[in-house]
mmCIF file of C-alpha atoms and ligand atoms in Angstrom:
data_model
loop_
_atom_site.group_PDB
_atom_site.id
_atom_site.type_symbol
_atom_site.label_atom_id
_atom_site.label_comp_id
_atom_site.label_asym_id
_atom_site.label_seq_id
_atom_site.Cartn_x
_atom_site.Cartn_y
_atom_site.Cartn_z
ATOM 1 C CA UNK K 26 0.000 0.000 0.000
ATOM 2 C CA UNK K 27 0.938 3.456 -0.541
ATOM 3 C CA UNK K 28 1.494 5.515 2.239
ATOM 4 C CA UNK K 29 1.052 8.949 1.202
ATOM 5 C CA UNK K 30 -0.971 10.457 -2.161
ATOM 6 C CA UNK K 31 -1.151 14.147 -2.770
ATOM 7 C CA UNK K 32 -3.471 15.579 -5.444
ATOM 8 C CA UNK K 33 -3.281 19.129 -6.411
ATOM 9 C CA UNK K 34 -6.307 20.564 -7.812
ATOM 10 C CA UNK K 35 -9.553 19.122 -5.574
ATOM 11 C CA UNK K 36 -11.675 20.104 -8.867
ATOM 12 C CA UNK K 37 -14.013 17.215 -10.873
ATOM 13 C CA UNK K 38 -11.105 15.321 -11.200
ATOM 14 C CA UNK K 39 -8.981 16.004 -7.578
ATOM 15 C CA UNK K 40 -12.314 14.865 -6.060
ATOM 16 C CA UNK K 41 -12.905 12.080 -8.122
ATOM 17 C CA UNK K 42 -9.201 10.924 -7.437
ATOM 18 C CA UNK K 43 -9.299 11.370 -4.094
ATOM 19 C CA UNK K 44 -12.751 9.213 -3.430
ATOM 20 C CA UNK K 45 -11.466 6.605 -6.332
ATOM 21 C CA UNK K 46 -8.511 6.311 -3.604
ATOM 22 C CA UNK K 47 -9.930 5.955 -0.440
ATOM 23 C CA UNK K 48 -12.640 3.223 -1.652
ATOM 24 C CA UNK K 49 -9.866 0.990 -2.931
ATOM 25 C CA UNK K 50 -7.487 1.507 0.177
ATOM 26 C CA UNK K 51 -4.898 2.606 -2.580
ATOM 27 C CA UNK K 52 -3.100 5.019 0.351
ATOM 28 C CA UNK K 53 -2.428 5.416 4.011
ATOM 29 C CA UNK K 54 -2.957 9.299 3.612
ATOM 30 C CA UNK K 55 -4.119 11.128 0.884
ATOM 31 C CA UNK K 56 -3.907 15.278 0.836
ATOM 32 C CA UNK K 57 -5.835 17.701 -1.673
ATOM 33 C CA UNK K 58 -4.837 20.772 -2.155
ATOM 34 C CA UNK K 59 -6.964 23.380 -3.912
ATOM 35 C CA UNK K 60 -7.309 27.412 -3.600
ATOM 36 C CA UNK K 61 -10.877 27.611 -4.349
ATOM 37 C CA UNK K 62 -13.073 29.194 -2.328
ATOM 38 C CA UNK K 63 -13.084 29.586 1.692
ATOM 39 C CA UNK K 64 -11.682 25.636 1.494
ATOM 40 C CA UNK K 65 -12.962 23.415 -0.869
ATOM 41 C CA UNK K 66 -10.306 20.666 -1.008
ATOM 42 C CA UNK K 67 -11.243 20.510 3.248
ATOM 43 C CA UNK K 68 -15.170 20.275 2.199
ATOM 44 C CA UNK K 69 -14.410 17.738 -0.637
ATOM 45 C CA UNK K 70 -12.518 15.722 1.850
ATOM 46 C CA UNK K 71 -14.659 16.267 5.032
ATOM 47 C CA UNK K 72 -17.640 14.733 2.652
ATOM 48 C CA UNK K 73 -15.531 12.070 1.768
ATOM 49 C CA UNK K 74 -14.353 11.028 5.550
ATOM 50 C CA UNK K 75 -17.349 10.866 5.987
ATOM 51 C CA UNK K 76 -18.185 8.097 3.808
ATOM 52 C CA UNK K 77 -15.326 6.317 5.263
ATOM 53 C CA UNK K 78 -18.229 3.867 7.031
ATOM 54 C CA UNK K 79 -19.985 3.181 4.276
ATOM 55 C CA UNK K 80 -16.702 2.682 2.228
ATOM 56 C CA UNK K 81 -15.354 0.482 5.147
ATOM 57 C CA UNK K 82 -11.973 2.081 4.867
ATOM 58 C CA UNK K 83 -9.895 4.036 7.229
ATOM 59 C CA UNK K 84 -7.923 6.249 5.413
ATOM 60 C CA UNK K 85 -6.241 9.693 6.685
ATOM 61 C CA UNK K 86 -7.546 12.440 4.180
ATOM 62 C CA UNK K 87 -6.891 16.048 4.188
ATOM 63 C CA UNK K 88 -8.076 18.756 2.707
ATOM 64 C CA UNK K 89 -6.377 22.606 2.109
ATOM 65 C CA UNK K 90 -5.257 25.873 0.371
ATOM 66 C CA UNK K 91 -1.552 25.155 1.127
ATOM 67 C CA UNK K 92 0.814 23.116 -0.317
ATOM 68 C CA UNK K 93 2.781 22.010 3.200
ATOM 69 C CA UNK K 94 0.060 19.530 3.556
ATOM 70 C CA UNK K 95 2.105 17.761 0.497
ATOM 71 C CA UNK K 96 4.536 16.727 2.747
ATOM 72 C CA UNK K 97 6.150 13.286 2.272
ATOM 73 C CA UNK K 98 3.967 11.973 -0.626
ATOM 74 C CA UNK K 99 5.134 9.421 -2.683
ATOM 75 C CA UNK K 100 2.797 10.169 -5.970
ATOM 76 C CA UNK K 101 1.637 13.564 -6.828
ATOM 77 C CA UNK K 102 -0.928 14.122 -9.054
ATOM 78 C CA UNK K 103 -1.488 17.178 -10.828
ATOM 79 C CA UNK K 104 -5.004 18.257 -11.985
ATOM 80 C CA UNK K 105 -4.585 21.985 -11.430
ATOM 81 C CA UNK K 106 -5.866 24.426 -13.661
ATOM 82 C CA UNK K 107 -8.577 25.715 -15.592
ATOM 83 C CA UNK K 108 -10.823 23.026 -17.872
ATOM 84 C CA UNK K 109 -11.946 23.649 -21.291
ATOM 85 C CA UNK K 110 -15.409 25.690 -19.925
ATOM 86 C CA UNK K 111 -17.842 25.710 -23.646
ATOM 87 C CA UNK K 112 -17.947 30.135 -23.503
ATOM 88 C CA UNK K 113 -21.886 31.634 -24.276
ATOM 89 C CA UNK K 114 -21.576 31.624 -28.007
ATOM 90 C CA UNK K 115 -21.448 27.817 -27.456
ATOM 91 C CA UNK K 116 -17.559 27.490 -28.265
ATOM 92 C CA UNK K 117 -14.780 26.572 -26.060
ATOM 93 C CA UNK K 118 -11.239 27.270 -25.676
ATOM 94 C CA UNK K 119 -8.601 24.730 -27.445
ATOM 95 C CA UNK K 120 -6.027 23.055 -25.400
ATOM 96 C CA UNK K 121 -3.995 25.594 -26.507
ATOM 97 C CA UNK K 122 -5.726 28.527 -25.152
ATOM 98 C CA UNK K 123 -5.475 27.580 -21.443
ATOM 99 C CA UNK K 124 -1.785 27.454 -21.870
ATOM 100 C CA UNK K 125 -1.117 30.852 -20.491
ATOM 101 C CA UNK K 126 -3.818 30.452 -17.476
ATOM 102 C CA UNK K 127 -2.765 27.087 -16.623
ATOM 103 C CA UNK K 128 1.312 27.613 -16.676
ATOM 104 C CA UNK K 129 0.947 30.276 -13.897
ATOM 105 C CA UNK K 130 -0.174 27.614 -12.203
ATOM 106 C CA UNK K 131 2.229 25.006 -12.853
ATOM 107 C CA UNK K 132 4.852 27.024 -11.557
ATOM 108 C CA UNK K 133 3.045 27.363 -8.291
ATOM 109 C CA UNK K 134 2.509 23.455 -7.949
ATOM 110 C CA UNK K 135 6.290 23.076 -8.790
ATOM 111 C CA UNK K 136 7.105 25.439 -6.116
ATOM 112 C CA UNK K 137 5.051 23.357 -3.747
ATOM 113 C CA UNK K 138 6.285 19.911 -5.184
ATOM 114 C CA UNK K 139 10.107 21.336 -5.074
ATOM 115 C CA UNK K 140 9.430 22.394 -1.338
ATOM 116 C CA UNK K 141 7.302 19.648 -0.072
ATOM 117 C CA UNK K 142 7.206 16.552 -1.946
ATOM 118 C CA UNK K 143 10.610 16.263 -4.338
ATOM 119 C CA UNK K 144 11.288 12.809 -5.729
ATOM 120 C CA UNK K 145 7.695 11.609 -5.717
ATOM 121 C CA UNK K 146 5.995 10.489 -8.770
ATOM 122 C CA UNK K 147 4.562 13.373 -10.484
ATOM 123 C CA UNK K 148 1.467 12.325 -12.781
ATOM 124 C CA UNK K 149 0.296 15.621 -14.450
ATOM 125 C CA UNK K 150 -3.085 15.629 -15.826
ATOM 126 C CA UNK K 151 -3.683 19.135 -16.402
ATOM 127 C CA UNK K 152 -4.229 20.064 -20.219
ATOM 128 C CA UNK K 153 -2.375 21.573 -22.220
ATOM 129 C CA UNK K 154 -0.923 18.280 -20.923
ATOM 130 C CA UNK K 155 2.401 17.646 -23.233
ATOM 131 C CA UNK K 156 3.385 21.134 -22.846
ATOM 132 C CA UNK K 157 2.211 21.273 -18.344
ATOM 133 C CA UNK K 158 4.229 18.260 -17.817
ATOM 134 C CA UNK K 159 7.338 19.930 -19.817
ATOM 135 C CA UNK K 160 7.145 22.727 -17.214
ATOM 136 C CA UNK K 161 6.964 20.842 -14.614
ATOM 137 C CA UNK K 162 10.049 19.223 -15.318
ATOM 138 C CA UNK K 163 11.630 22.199 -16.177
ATOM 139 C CA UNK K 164 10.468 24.057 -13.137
ATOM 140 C CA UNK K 165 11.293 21.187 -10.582
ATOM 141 C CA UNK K 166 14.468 20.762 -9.294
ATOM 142 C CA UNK K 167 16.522 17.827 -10.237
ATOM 143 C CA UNK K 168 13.323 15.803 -11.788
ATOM 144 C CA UNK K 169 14.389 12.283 -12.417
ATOM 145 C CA UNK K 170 12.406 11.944 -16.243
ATOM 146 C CA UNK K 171 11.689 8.178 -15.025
ATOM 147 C CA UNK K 172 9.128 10.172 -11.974
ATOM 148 C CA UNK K 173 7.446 12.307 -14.150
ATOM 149 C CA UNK K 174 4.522 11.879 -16.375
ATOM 150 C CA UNK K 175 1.540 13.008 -18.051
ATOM 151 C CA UNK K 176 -1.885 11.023 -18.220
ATOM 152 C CA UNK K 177 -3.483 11.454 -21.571
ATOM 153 C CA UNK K 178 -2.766 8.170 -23.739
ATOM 154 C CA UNK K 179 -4.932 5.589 -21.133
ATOM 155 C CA UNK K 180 -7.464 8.118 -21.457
ATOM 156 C CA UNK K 181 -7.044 8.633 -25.211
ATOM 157 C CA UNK K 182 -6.679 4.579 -26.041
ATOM 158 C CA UNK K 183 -9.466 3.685 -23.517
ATOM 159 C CA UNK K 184 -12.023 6.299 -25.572
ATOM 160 C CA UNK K 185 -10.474 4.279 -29.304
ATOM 161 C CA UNK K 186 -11.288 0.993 -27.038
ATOM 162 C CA UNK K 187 -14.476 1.636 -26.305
ATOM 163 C CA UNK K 188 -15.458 3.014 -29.491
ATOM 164 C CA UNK K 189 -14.130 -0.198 -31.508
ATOM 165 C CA UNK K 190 -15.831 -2.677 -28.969
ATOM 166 C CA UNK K 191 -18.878 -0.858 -29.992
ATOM 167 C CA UNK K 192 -18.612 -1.019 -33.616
ATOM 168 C CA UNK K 193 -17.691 -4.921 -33.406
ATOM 169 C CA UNK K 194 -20.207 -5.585 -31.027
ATOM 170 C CA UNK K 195 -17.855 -7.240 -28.137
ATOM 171 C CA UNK K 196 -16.552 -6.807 -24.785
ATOM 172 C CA UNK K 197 -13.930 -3.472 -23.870
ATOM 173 C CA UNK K 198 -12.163 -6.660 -22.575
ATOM 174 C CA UNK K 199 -11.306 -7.938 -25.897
ATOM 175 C CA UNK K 200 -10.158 -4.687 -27.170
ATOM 176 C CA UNK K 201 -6.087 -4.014 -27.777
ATOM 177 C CA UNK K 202 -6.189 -0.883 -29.052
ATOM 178 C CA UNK K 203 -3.311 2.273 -28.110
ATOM 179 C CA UNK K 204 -3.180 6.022 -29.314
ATOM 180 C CA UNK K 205 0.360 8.069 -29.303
ATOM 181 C CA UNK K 206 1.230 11.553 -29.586
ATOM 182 C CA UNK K 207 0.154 14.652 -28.596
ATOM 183 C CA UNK K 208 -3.132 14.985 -26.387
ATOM 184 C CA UNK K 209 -4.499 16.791 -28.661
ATOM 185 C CA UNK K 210 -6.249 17.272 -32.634
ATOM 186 C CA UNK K 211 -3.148 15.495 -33.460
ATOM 187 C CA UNK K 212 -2.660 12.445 -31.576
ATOM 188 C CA UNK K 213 -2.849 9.096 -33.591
ATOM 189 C CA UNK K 214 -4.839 5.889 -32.933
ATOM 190 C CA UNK K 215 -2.472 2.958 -34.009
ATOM 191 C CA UNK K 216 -4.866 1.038 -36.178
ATOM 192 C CA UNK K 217 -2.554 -1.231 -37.475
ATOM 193 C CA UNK K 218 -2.111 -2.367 -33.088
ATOM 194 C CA UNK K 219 -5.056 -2.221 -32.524
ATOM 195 C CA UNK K 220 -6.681 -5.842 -31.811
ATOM 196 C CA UNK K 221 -9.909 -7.696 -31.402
ATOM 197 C CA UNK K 222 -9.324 -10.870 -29.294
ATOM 198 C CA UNK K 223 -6.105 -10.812 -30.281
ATOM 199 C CA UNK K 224 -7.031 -10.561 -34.305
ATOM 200 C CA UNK K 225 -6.922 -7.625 -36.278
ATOM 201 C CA UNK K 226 -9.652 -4.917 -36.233
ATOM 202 C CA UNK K 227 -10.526 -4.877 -39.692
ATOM 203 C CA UNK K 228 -11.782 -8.002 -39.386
ATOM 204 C CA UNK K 229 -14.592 -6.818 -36.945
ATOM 205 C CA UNK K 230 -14.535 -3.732 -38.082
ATOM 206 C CA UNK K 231 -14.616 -1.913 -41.560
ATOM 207 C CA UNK K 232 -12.305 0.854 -42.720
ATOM 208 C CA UNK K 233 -14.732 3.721 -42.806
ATOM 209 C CA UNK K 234 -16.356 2.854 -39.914
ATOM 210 C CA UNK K 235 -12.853 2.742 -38.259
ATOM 211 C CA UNK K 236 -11.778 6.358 -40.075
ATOM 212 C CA UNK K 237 -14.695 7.834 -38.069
ATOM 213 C CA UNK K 238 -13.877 6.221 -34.602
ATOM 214 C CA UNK K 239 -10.397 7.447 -35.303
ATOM 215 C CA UNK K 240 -11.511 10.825 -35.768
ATOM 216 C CA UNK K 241 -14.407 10.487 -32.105
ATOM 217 C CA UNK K 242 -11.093 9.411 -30.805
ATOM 218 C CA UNK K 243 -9.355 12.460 -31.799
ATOM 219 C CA UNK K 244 -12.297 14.665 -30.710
ATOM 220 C CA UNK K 245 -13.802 13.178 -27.750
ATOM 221 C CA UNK K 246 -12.570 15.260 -25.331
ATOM 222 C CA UNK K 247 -14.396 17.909 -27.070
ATOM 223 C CA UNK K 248 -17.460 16.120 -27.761
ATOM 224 C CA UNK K 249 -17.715 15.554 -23.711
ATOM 225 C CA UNK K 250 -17.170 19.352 -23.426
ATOM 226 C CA UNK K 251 -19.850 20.379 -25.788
ATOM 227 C CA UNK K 252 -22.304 17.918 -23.618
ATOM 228 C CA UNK K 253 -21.556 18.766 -20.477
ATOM 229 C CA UNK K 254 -21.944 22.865 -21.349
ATOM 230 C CA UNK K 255 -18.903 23.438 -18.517
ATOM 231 C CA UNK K 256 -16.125 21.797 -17.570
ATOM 232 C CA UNK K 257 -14.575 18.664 -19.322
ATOM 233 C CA UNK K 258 -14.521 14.795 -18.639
ATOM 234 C CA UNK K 259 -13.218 14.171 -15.413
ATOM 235 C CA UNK K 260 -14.340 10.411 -14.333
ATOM 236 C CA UNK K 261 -12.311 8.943 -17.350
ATOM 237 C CA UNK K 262 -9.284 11.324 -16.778
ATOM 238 C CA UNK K 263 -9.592 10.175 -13.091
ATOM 239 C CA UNK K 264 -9.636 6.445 -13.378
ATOM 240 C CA UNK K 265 -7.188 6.364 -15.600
ATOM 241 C CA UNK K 266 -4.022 8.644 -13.735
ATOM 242 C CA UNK K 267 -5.273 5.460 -10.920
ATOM 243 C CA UNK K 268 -4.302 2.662 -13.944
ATOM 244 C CA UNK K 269 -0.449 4.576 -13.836
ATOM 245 C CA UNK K 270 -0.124 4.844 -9.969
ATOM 246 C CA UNK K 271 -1.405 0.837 -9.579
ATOM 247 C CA UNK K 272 1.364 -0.024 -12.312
ATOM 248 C CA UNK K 273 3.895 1.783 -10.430
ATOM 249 C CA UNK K 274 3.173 1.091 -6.620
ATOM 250 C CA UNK K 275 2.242 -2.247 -7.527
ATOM 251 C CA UNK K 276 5.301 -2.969 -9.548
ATOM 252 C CA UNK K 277 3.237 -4.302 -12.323
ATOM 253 C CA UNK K 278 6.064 -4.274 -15.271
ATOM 254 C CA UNK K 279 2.609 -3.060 -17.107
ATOM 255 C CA UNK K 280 2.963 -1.297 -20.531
ATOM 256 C CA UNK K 281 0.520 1.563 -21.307
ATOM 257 C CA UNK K 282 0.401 4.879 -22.838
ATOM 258 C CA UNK K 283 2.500 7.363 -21.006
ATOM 259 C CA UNK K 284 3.425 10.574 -21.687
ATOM 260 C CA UNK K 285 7.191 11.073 -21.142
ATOM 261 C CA UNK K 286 10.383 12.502 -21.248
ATOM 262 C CA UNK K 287 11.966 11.168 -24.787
ATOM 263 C CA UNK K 288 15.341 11.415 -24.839
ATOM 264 C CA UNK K 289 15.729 10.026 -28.847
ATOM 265 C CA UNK K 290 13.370 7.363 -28.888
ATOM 266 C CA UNK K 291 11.507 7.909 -32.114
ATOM 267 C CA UNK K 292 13.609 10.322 -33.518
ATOM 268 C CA UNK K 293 12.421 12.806 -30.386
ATOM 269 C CA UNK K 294 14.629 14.848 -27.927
ATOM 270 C CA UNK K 295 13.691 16.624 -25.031
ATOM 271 C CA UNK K 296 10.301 16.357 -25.691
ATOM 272 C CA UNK K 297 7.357 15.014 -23.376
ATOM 273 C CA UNK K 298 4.984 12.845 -26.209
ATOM 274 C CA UNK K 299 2.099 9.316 -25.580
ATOM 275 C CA UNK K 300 4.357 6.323 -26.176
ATOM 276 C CA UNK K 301 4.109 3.052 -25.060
ATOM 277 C CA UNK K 302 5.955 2.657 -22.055
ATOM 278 C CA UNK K 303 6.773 0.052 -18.912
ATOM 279 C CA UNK K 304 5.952 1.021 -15.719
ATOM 280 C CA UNK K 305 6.681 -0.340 -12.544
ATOM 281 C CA UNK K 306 8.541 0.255 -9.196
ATOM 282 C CA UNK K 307 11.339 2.886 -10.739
ATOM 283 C CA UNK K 308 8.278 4.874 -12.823
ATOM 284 C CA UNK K 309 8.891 4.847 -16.891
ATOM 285 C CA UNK K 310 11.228 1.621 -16.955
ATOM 286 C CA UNK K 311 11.160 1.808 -20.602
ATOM 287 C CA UNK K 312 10.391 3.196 -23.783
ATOM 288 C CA UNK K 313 9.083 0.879 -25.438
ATOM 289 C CA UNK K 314 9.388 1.180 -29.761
ATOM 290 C CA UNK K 315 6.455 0.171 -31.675
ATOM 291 C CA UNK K 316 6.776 -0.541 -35.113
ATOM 292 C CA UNK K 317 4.428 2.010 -37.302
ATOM 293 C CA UNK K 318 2.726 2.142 -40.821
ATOM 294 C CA UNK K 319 4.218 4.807 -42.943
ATOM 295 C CA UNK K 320 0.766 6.998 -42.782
ATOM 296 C CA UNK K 321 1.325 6.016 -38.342
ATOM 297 C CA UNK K 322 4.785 7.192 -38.442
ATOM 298 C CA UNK K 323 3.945 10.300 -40.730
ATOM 299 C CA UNK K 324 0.996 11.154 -38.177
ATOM 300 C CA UNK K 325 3.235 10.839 -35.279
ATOM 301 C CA UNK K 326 5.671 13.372 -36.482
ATOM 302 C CA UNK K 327 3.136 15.503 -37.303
ATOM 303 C CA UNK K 328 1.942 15.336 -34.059
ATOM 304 C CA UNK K 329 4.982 15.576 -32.100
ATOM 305 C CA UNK K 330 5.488 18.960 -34.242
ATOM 306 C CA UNK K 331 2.218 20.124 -32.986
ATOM 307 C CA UNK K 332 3.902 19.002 -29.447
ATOM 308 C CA UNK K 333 6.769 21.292 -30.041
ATOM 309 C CA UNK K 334 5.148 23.968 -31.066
ATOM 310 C CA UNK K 335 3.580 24.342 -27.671
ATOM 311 C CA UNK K 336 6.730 23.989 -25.473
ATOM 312 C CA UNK K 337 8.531 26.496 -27.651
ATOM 313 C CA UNK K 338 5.674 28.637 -26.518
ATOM 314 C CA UNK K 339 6.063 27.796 -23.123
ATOM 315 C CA UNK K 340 9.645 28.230 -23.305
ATOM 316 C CA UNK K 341 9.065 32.121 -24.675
ATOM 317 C CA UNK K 342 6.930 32.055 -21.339
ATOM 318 C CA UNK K 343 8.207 34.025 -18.354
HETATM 319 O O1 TXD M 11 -6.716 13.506 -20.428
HETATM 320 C C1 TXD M 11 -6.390 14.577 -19.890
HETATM 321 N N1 TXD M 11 -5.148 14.773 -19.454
HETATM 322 C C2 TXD M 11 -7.436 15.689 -19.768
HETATM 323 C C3 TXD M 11 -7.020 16.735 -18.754
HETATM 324 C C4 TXD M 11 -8.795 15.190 -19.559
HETATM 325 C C5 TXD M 11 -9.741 16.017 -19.019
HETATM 326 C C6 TXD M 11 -9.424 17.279 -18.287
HETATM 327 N N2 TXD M 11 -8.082 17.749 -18.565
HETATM 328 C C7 TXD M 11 -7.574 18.891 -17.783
HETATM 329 O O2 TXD M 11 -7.419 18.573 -16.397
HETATM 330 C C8 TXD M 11 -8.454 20.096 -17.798
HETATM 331 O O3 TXD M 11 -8.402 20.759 -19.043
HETATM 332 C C9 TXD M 11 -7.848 20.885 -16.660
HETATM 333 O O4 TXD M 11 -6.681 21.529 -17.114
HETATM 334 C C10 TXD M 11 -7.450 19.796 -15.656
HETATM 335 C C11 TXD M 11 -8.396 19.624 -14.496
HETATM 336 O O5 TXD M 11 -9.687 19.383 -14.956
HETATM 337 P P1 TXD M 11 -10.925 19.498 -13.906
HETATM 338 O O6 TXD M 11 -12.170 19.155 -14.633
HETATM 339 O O7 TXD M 11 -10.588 18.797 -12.643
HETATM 340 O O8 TXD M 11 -10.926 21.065 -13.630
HETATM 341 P P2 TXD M 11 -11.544 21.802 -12.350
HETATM 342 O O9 TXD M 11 -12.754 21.096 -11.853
HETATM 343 O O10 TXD M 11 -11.620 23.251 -12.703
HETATM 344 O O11 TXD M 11 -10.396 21.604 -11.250
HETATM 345 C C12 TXD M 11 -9.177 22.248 -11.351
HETATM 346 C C13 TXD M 11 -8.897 22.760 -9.967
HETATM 347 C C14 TXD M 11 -9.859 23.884 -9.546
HETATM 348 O O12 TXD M 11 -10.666 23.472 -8.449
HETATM 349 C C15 TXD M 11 -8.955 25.042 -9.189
HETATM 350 O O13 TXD M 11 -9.369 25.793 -8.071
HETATM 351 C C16 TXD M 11 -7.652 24.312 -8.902
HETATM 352 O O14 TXD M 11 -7.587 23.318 -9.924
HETATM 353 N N3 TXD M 11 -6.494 25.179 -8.968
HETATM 354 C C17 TXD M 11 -5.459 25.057 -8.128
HETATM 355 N N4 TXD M 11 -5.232 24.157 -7.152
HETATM 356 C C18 TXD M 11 -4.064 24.318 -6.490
HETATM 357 N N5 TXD M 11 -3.143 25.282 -6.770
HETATM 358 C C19 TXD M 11 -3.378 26.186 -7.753
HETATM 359 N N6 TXD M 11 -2.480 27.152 -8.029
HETATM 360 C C20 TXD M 11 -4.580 26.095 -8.475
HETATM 361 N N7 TXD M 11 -5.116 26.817 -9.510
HETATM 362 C C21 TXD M 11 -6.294 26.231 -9.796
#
């Protein structure tokens, strides 16, 4: 068992986390910190305690505004800043847009990692997510790259799964299926990996039909958006940060989607991009290289342009 989780940002998805974590005993302690109103992350975690009956589980929770609560965690996870809220005229702002907003903030949650929790695992959820987790691992002091992540590809591959178990009619359970990249317009569902009980999609699924679930894939996050009216998905985001800190703590050798440091695996330096990835006990264990389609590999670069576009933005950022 883990004995101490600290989630910054006690929004949709800090709250989610932190409940998701105390029903499956995941921690000894969890803290959430938040700034929001007169203390929200206490409130979120007050309610929470006291569920802690009904749960069955005794876990030490704590809410609050400041980041000393942070102190000794092993995982950090980092859901701080501002979602992609649909505006009145019924649009919302890219990925892109909350850069600015949401970097301010990163610095302040590296501050607080670099003061109270350095050399936990960092698992960075906030979006623009290839271009928060950068700064965060510019911005924290000494970061080992095998600590630090970002959670968008088990998101991004779980939303291809379920869309392909759909269109051949069969379990999520017998669905292979991974997306790399960017999180963002650009990020590329893997067709030619992705499997249906262990045989290729196309079999179960035709070309057309998988063309458009590539696309939903691709758009998903925005098609949750423009349902919900404000906010974005936060369940899926949520569960699926909990699928990296199980691999790790639980030393499950398990490869998924990660987004991390690449050092000149596929042709990529100093970049943080979704590739398939090992984790267990020591964080990103390794890289793992996936061979790609010409049109896959294309797509990929494309997308880790898109991915350096950003950080040279946030690099021209104070
Ligand atoms: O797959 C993915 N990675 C994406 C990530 C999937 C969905 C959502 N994605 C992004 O996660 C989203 O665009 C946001 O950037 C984050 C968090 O989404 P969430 O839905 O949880 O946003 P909320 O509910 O607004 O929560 C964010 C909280 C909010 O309560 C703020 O008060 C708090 O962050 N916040 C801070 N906490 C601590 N410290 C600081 N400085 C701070 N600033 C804001």
């Amino acid at each position: 068992m883990i004995n101490k989780i600290g989630i910054v940002g006690g929004g949709n998805i800090g709250g989610v986390l932190a409940a998701e974590i105390v029903s499956r005993r995941l921690a000894r302690n969890v803290a959430l910190v938040d700034v929001k109103g007169p203390d929200m992350a206490a409130g979120k975690c007050l309610d929470i305690a006291e569920a802690m009956p009904v749960y069955g589980s005794d876990v030490n929770i704590v809410g609050a505004k400041t980041y000393d609560i942070l102190a000794g965690c092993d995982f950090v996870i980092n859901t701080a800043g501002v979602p992609r809220t649909m505006r009145p005229d019924g649009t919302y702002p890219s990925r892109d847009e909350l850069l600015a907003i949401n970097l301010k903030i990163t610095d302040q949650v590296a501050d607080g990692i670099n003061k109270y929790a350095p050399g936990a695992f960092i698992i960075s959820i906030a979006n623009p997510l290839d271009a928060i987790v950068y700064r965060l691992y510019k911005k924290i002091n000494k970061c080992n790259p095998k600590r630090i992540m970002g959670m968008a590809g088990v998101l991004d591959s779980a939303r291809y799964k379920y869309f392909v178990a759909e269109a051949a009619g069969v379990s999520v359970e017998n669905i292979e299926a991974v997306v790399l990249g960017g999180h963002g317009d650009t990020m590329v569902p893997i067709r030619s990996a992705c499997r249906v009980y262990g045989l290729p999609v196309e079999q179960f699924v035709p070309a057309k039909k998988l063309d458009a679930i590539e696309d939903r894939t691709r758009n998903a996050g925005g098609e949750v958006v423009k349902l919900l009216g404000s906010g974005s998905a936060f369940v899926s985001p949520a569960i699926s940060a909990l699928e990296m800190v199980e691999a790790i703590a639980f030393d499950k050798k398990k490869i998924v989607p990660v987004c991390a440091l690449l050092q000149g695996e596929y042709s990529v330096k100093g970049l943080f991009v979704g590739v398939p990835c090992v984790l267990g006990k020591d964080g990103i264990e390794k890289i793992i290289k996936i061979k790609l389609t010409s049109e896959e590999s294309a797509a990929l670069k494309k997308s880790v342009a898109a991915v350096k576009k950003t950080c040279a933005e946030v690099d021209a950022a104070k």
